[in-house]
GROMACS .gro file of N, CA and C in nm:
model
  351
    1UNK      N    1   0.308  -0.647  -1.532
    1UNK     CA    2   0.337  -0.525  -1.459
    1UNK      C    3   0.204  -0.453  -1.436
    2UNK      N    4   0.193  -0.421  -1.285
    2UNK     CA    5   0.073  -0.330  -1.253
    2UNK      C    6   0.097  -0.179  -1.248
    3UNK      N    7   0.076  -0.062  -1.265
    3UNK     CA    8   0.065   0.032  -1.252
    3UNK      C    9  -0.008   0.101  -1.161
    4UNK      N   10  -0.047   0.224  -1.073
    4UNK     CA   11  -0.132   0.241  -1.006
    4UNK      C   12  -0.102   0.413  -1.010
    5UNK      N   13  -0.138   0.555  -1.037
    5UNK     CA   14  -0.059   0.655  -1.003
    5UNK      C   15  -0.165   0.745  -0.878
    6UNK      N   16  -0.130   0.781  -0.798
    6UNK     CA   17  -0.151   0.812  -0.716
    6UNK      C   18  -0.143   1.003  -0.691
    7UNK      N   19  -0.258   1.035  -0.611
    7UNK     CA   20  -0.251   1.186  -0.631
    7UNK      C   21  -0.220   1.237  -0.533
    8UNK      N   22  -0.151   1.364  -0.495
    8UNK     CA   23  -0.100   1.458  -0.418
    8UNK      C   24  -0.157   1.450  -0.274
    9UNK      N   25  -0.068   1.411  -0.176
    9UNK     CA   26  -0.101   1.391  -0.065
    9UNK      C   27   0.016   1.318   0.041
   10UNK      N   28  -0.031   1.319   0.170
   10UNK     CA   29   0.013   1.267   0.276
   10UNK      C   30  -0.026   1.085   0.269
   11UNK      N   31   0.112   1.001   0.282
   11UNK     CA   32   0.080   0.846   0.287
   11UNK      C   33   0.178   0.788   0.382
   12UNK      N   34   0.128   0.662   0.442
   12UNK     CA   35   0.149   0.562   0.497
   12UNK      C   36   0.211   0.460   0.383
   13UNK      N   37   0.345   0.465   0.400
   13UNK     CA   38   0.339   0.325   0.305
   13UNK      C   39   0.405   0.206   0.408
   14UNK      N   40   0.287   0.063   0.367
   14UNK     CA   41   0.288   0.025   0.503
   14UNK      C   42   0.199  -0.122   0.480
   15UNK      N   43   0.206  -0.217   0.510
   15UNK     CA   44   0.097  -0.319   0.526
   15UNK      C   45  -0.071  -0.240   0.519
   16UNK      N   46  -0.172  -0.220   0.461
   16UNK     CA   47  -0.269  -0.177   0.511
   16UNK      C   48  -0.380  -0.207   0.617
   17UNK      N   49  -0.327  -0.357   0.629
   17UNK     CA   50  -0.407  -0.387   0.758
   17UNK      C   51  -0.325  -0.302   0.879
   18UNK      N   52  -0.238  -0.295   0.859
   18UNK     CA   53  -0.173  -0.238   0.980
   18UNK      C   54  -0.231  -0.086   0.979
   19UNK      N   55  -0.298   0.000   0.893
   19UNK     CA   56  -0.346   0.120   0.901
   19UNK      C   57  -0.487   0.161   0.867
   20UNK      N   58  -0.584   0.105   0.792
   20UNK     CA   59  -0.702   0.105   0.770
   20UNK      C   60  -0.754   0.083   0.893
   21UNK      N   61  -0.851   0.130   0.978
   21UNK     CA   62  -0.947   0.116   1.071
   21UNK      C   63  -0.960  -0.020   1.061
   22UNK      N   64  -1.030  -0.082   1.168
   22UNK     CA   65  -1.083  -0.219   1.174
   22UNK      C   66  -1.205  -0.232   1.151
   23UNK      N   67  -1.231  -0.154   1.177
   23UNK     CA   68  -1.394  -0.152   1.121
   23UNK      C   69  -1.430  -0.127   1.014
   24UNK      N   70  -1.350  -0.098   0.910
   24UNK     CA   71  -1.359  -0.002   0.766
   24UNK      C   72  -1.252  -0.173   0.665
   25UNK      N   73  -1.155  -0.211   0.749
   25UNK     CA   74  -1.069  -0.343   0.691
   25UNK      C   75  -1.151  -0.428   0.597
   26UNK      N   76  -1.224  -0.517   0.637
   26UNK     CA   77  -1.279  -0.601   0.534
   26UNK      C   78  -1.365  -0.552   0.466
   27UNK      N   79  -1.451  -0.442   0.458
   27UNK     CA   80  -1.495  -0.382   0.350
   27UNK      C   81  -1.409  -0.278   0.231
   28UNK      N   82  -1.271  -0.250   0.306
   28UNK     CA   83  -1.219  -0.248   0.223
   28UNK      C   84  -1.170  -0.361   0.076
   29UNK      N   85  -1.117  -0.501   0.166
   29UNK     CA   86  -1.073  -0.596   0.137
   29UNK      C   87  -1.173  -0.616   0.002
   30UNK      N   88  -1.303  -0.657   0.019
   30UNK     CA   89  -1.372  -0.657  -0.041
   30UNK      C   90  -1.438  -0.589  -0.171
   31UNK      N   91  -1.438  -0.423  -0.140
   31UNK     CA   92  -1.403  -0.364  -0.283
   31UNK      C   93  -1.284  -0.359  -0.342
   32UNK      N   94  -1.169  -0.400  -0.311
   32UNK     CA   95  -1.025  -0.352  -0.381
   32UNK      C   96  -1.008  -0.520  -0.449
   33UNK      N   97  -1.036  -0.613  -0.366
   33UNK     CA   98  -0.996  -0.779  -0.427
   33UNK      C   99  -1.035  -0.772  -0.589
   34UNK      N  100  -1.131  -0.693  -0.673
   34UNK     CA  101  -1.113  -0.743  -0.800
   34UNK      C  102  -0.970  -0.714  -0.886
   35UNK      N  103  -0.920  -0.627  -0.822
   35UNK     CA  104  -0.794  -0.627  -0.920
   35UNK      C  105  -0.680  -0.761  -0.889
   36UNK      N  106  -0.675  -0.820  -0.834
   36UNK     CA  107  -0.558  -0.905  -0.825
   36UNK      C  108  -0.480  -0.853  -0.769
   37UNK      N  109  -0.327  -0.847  -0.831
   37UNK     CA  110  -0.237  -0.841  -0.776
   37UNK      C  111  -0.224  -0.677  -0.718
   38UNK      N  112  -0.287  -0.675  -0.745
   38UNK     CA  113  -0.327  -0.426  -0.736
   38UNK      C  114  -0.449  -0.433  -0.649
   39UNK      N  115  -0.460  -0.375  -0.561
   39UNK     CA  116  -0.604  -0.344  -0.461
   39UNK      C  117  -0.616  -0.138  -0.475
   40UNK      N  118  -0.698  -0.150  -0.510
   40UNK     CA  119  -0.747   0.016  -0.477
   40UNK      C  120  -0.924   0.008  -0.459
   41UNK      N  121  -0.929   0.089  -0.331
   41UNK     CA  122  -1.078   0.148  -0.327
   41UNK      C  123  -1.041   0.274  -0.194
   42UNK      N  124  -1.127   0.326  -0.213
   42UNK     CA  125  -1.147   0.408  -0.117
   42UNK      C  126  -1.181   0.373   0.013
   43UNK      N  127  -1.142   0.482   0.131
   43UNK     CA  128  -1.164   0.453   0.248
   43UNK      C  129  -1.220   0.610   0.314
   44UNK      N  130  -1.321   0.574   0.339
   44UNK     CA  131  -1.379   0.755   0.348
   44UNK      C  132  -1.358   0.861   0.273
   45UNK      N  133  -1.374   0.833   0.158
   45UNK     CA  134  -1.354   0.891   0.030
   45UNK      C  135  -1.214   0.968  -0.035
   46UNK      N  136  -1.105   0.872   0.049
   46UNK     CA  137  -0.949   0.871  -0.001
   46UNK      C  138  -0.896   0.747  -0.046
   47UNK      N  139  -0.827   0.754  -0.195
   47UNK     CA  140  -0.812   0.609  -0.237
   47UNK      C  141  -0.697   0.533  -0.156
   48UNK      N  142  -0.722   0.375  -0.102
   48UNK     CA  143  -0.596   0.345  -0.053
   48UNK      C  144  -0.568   0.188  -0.145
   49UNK      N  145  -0.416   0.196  -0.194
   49UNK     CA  146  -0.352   0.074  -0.278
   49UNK      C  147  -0.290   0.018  -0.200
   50UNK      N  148  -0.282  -0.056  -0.299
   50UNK     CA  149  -0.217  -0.181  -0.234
   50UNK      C  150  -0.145  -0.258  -0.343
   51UNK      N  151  -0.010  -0.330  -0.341
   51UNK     CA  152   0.037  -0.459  -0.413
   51UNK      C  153   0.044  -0.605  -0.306
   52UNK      N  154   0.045  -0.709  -0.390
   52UNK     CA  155   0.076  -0.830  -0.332
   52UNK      C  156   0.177  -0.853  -0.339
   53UNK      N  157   0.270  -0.897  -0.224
   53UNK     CA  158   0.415  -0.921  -0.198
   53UNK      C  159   0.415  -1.079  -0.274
   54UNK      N  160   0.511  -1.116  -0.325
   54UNK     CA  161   0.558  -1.208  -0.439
   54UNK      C  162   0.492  -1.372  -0.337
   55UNK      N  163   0.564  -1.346  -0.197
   55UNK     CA  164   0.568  -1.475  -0.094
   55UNK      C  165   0.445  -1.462  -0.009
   56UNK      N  166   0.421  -1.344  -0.003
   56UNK     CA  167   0.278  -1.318   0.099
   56UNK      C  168   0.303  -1.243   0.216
   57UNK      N  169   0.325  -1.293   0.354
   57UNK     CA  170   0.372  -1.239   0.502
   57UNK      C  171   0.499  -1.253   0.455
   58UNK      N  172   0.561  -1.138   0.587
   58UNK     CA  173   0.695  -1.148   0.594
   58UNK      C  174   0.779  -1.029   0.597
   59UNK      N  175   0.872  -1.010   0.604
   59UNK     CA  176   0.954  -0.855   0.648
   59UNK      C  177   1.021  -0.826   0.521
   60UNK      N  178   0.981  -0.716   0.418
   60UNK     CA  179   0.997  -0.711   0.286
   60UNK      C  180   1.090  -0.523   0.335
   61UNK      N  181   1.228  -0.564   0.328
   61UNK     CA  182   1.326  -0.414   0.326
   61UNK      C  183   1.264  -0.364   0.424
   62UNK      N  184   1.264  -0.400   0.562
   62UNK     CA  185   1.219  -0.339   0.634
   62UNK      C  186   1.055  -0.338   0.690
   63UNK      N  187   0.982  -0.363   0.584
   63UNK     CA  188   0.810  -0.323   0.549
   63UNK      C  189   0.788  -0.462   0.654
   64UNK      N  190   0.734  -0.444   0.731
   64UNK     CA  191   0.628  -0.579   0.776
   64UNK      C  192   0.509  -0.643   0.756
   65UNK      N  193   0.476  -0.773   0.651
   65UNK     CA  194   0.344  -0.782   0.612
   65UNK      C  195   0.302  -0.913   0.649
   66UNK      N  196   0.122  -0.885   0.714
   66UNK     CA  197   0.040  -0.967   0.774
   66UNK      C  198  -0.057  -0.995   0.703
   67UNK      N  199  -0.111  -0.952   0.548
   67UNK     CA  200  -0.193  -0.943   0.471
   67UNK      C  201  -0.111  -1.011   0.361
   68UNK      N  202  -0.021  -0.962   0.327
   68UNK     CA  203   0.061  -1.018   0.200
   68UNK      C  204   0.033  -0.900   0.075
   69UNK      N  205   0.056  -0.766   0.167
   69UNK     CA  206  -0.009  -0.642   0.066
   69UNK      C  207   0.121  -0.521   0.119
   70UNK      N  208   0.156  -0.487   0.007
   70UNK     CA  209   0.205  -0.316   0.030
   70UNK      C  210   0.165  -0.194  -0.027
   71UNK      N  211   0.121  -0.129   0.043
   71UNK     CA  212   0.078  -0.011  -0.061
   71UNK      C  213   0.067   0.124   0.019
   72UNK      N  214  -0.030   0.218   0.013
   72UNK     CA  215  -0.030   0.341   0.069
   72UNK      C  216  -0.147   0.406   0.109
   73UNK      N  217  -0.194   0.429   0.231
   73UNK     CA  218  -0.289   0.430   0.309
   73UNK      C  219  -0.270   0.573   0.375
   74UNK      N  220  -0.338   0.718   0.260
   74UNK     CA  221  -0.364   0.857   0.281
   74UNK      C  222  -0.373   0.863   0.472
   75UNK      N  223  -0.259   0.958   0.518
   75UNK     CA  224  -0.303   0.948   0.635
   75UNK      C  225  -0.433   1.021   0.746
   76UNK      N  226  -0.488   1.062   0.677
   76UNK     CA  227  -0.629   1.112   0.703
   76UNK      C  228  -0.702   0.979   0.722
   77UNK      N  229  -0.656   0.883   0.728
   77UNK     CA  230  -0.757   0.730   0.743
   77UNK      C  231  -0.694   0.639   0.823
   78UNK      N  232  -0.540   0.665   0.809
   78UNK     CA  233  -0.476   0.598   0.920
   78UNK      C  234  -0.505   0.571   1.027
   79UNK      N  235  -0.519   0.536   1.128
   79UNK     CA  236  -0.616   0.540   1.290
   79UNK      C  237  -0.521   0.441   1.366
   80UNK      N  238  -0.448   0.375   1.313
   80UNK     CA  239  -0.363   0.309   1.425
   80UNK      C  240  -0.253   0.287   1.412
   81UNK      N  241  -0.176   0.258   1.523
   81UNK     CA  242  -0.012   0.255   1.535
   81UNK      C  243   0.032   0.176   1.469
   82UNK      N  244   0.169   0.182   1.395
   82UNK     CA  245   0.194   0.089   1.342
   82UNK      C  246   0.327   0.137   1.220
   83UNK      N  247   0.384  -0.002   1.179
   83UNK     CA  248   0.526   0.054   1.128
   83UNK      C  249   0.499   0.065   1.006
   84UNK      N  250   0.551   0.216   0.942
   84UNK     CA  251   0.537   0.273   0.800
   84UNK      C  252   0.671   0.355   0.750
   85UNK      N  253   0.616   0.402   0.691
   85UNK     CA  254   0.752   0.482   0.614
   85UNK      C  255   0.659   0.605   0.581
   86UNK      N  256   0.669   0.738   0.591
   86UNK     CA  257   0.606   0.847   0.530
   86UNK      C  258   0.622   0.838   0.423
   87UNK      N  259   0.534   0.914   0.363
   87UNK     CA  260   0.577   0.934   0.164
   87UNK      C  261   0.483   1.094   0.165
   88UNK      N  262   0.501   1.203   0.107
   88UNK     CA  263   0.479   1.307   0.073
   88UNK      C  264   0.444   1.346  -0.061
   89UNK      N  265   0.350   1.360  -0.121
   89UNK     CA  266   0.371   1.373  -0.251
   89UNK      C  267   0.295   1.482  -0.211
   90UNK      N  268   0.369   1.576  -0.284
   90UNK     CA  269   0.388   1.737  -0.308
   90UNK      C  270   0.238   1.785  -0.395
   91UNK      N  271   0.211   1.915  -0.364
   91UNK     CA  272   0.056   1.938  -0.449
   91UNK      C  273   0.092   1.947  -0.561
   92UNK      N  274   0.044   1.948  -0.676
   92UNK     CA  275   0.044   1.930  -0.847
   92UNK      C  276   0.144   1.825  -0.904
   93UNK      N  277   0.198   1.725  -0.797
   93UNK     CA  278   0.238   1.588  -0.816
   93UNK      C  279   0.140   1.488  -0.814
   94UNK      N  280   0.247   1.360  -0.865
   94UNK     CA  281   0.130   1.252  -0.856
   94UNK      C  282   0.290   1.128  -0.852
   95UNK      N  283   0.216   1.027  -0.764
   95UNK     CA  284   0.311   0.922  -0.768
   95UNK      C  285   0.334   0.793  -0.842
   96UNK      N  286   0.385   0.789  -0.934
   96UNK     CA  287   0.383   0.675  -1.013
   96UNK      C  288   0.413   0.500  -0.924
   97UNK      N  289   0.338   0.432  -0.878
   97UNK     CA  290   0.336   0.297  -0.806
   97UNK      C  291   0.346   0.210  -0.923
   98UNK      N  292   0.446   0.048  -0.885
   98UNK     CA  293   0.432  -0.041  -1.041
   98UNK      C  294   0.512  -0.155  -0.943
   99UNK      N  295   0.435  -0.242  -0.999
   99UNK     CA  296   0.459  -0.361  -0.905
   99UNK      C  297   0.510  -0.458  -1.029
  100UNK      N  298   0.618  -0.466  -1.048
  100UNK     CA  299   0.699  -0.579  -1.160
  100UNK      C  300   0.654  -0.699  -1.158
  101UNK      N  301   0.686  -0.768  -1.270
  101UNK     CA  302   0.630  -0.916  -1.232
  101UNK      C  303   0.713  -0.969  -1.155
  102UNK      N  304   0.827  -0.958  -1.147
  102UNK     CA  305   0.946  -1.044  -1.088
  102UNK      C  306   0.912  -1.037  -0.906
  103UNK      N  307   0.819  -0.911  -0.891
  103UNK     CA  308   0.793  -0.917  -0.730
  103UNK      C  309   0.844  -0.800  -0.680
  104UNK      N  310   0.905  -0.740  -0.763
  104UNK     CA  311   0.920  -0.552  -0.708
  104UNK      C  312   0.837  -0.492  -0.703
  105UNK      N  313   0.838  -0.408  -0.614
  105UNK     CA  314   0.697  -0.267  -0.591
  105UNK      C  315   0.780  -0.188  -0.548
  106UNK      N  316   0.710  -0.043  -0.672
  106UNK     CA  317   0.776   0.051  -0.700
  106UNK      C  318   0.727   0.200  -0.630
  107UNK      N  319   0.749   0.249  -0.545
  107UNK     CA  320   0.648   0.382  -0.530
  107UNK      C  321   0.725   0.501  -0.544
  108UNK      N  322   0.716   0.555  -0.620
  108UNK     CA  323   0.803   0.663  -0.694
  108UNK      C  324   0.912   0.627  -0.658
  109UNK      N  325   1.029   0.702  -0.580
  109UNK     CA  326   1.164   0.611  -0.551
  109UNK      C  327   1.223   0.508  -0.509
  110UNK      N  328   1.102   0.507  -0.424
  110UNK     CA  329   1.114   0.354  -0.315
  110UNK      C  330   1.074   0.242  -0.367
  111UNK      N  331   1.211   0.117  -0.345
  111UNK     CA  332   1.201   0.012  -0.417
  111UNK      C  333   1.197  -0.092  -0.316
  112UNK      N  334   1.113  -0.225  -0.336
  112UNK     CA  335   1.080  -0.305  -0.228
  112UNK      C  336   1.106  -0.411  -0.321
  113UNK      N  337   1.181  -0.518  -0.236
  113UNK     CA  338   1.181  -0.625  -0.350
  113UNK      C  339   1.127  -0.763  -0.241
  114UNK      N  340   0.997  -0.795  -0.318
  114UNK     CA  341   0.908  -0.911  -0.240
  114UNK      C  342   1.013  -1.052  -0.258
  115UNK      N  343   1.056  -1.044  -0.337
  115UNK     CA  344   1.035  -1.172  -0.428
  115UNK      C  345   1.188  -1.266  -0.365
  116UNK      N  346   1.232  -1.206  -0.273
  116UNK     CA  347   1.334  -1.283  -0.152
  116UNK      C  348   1.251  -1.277  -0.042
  117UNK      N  349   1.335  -1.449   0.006
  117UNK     CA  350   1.279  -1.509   0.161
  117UNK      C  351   1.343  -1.410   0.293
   0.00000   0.00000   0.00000
């Protein structure tokens, strides 16, 4: 089980290739890959996560993924169109994210389950 908690703000939860700049993408890729199955680094000095979906690509409850990543991409960094879900986390909150082993990812209420075709 990964954990990740996340601080007070406006998010994209969403494939992150589908919302990170293109020009900012593989340098993201690149600082966040040491965690494994968990990606976090910053993107103009807002952190954006990420989990790995159980199968990789594929349409996970809706979520569409081209990376084989779900996570949440502060929308102050967002820059392009693309299908998400808002998430709000309220000021003097914080969002508890947890990606199960079985292939669930958790972001405070919202439950995604990778781990079906």
């Amino acid at each position: 089980m990964n954990i990740v908690v996340m601080p007070a703000g406006e998010y994209w939860l969403t494939d992150p290739c589908y919302a990170i700049p293109d020009e900012e993408w593989s340098s993201w890729v690149e600082r966040a890959e040491a965690g494994g199955d968990v990606m976090c680094a910053p993107v103009r000095g807002h952190m954006v996560m990420a989990f790995a979906t159980a199968y990789g690509d594929g349409v996970y409850d809706g979520v569409p993924v081209d990376s084989g990543l779900i996570g949440l991409v502060p929308t102050r960094v967002a820059s392009r169109s693309f299908v998400g879900r808002s998430v709000l986390v309220p000021d003097g909150e914080s969002l508890i994210c947890v990606r199960h082993d079985d292939g669930r990812l958790v972001f405070g209420t919202i439950s995604i389950e990778t781990a079906t075709e």
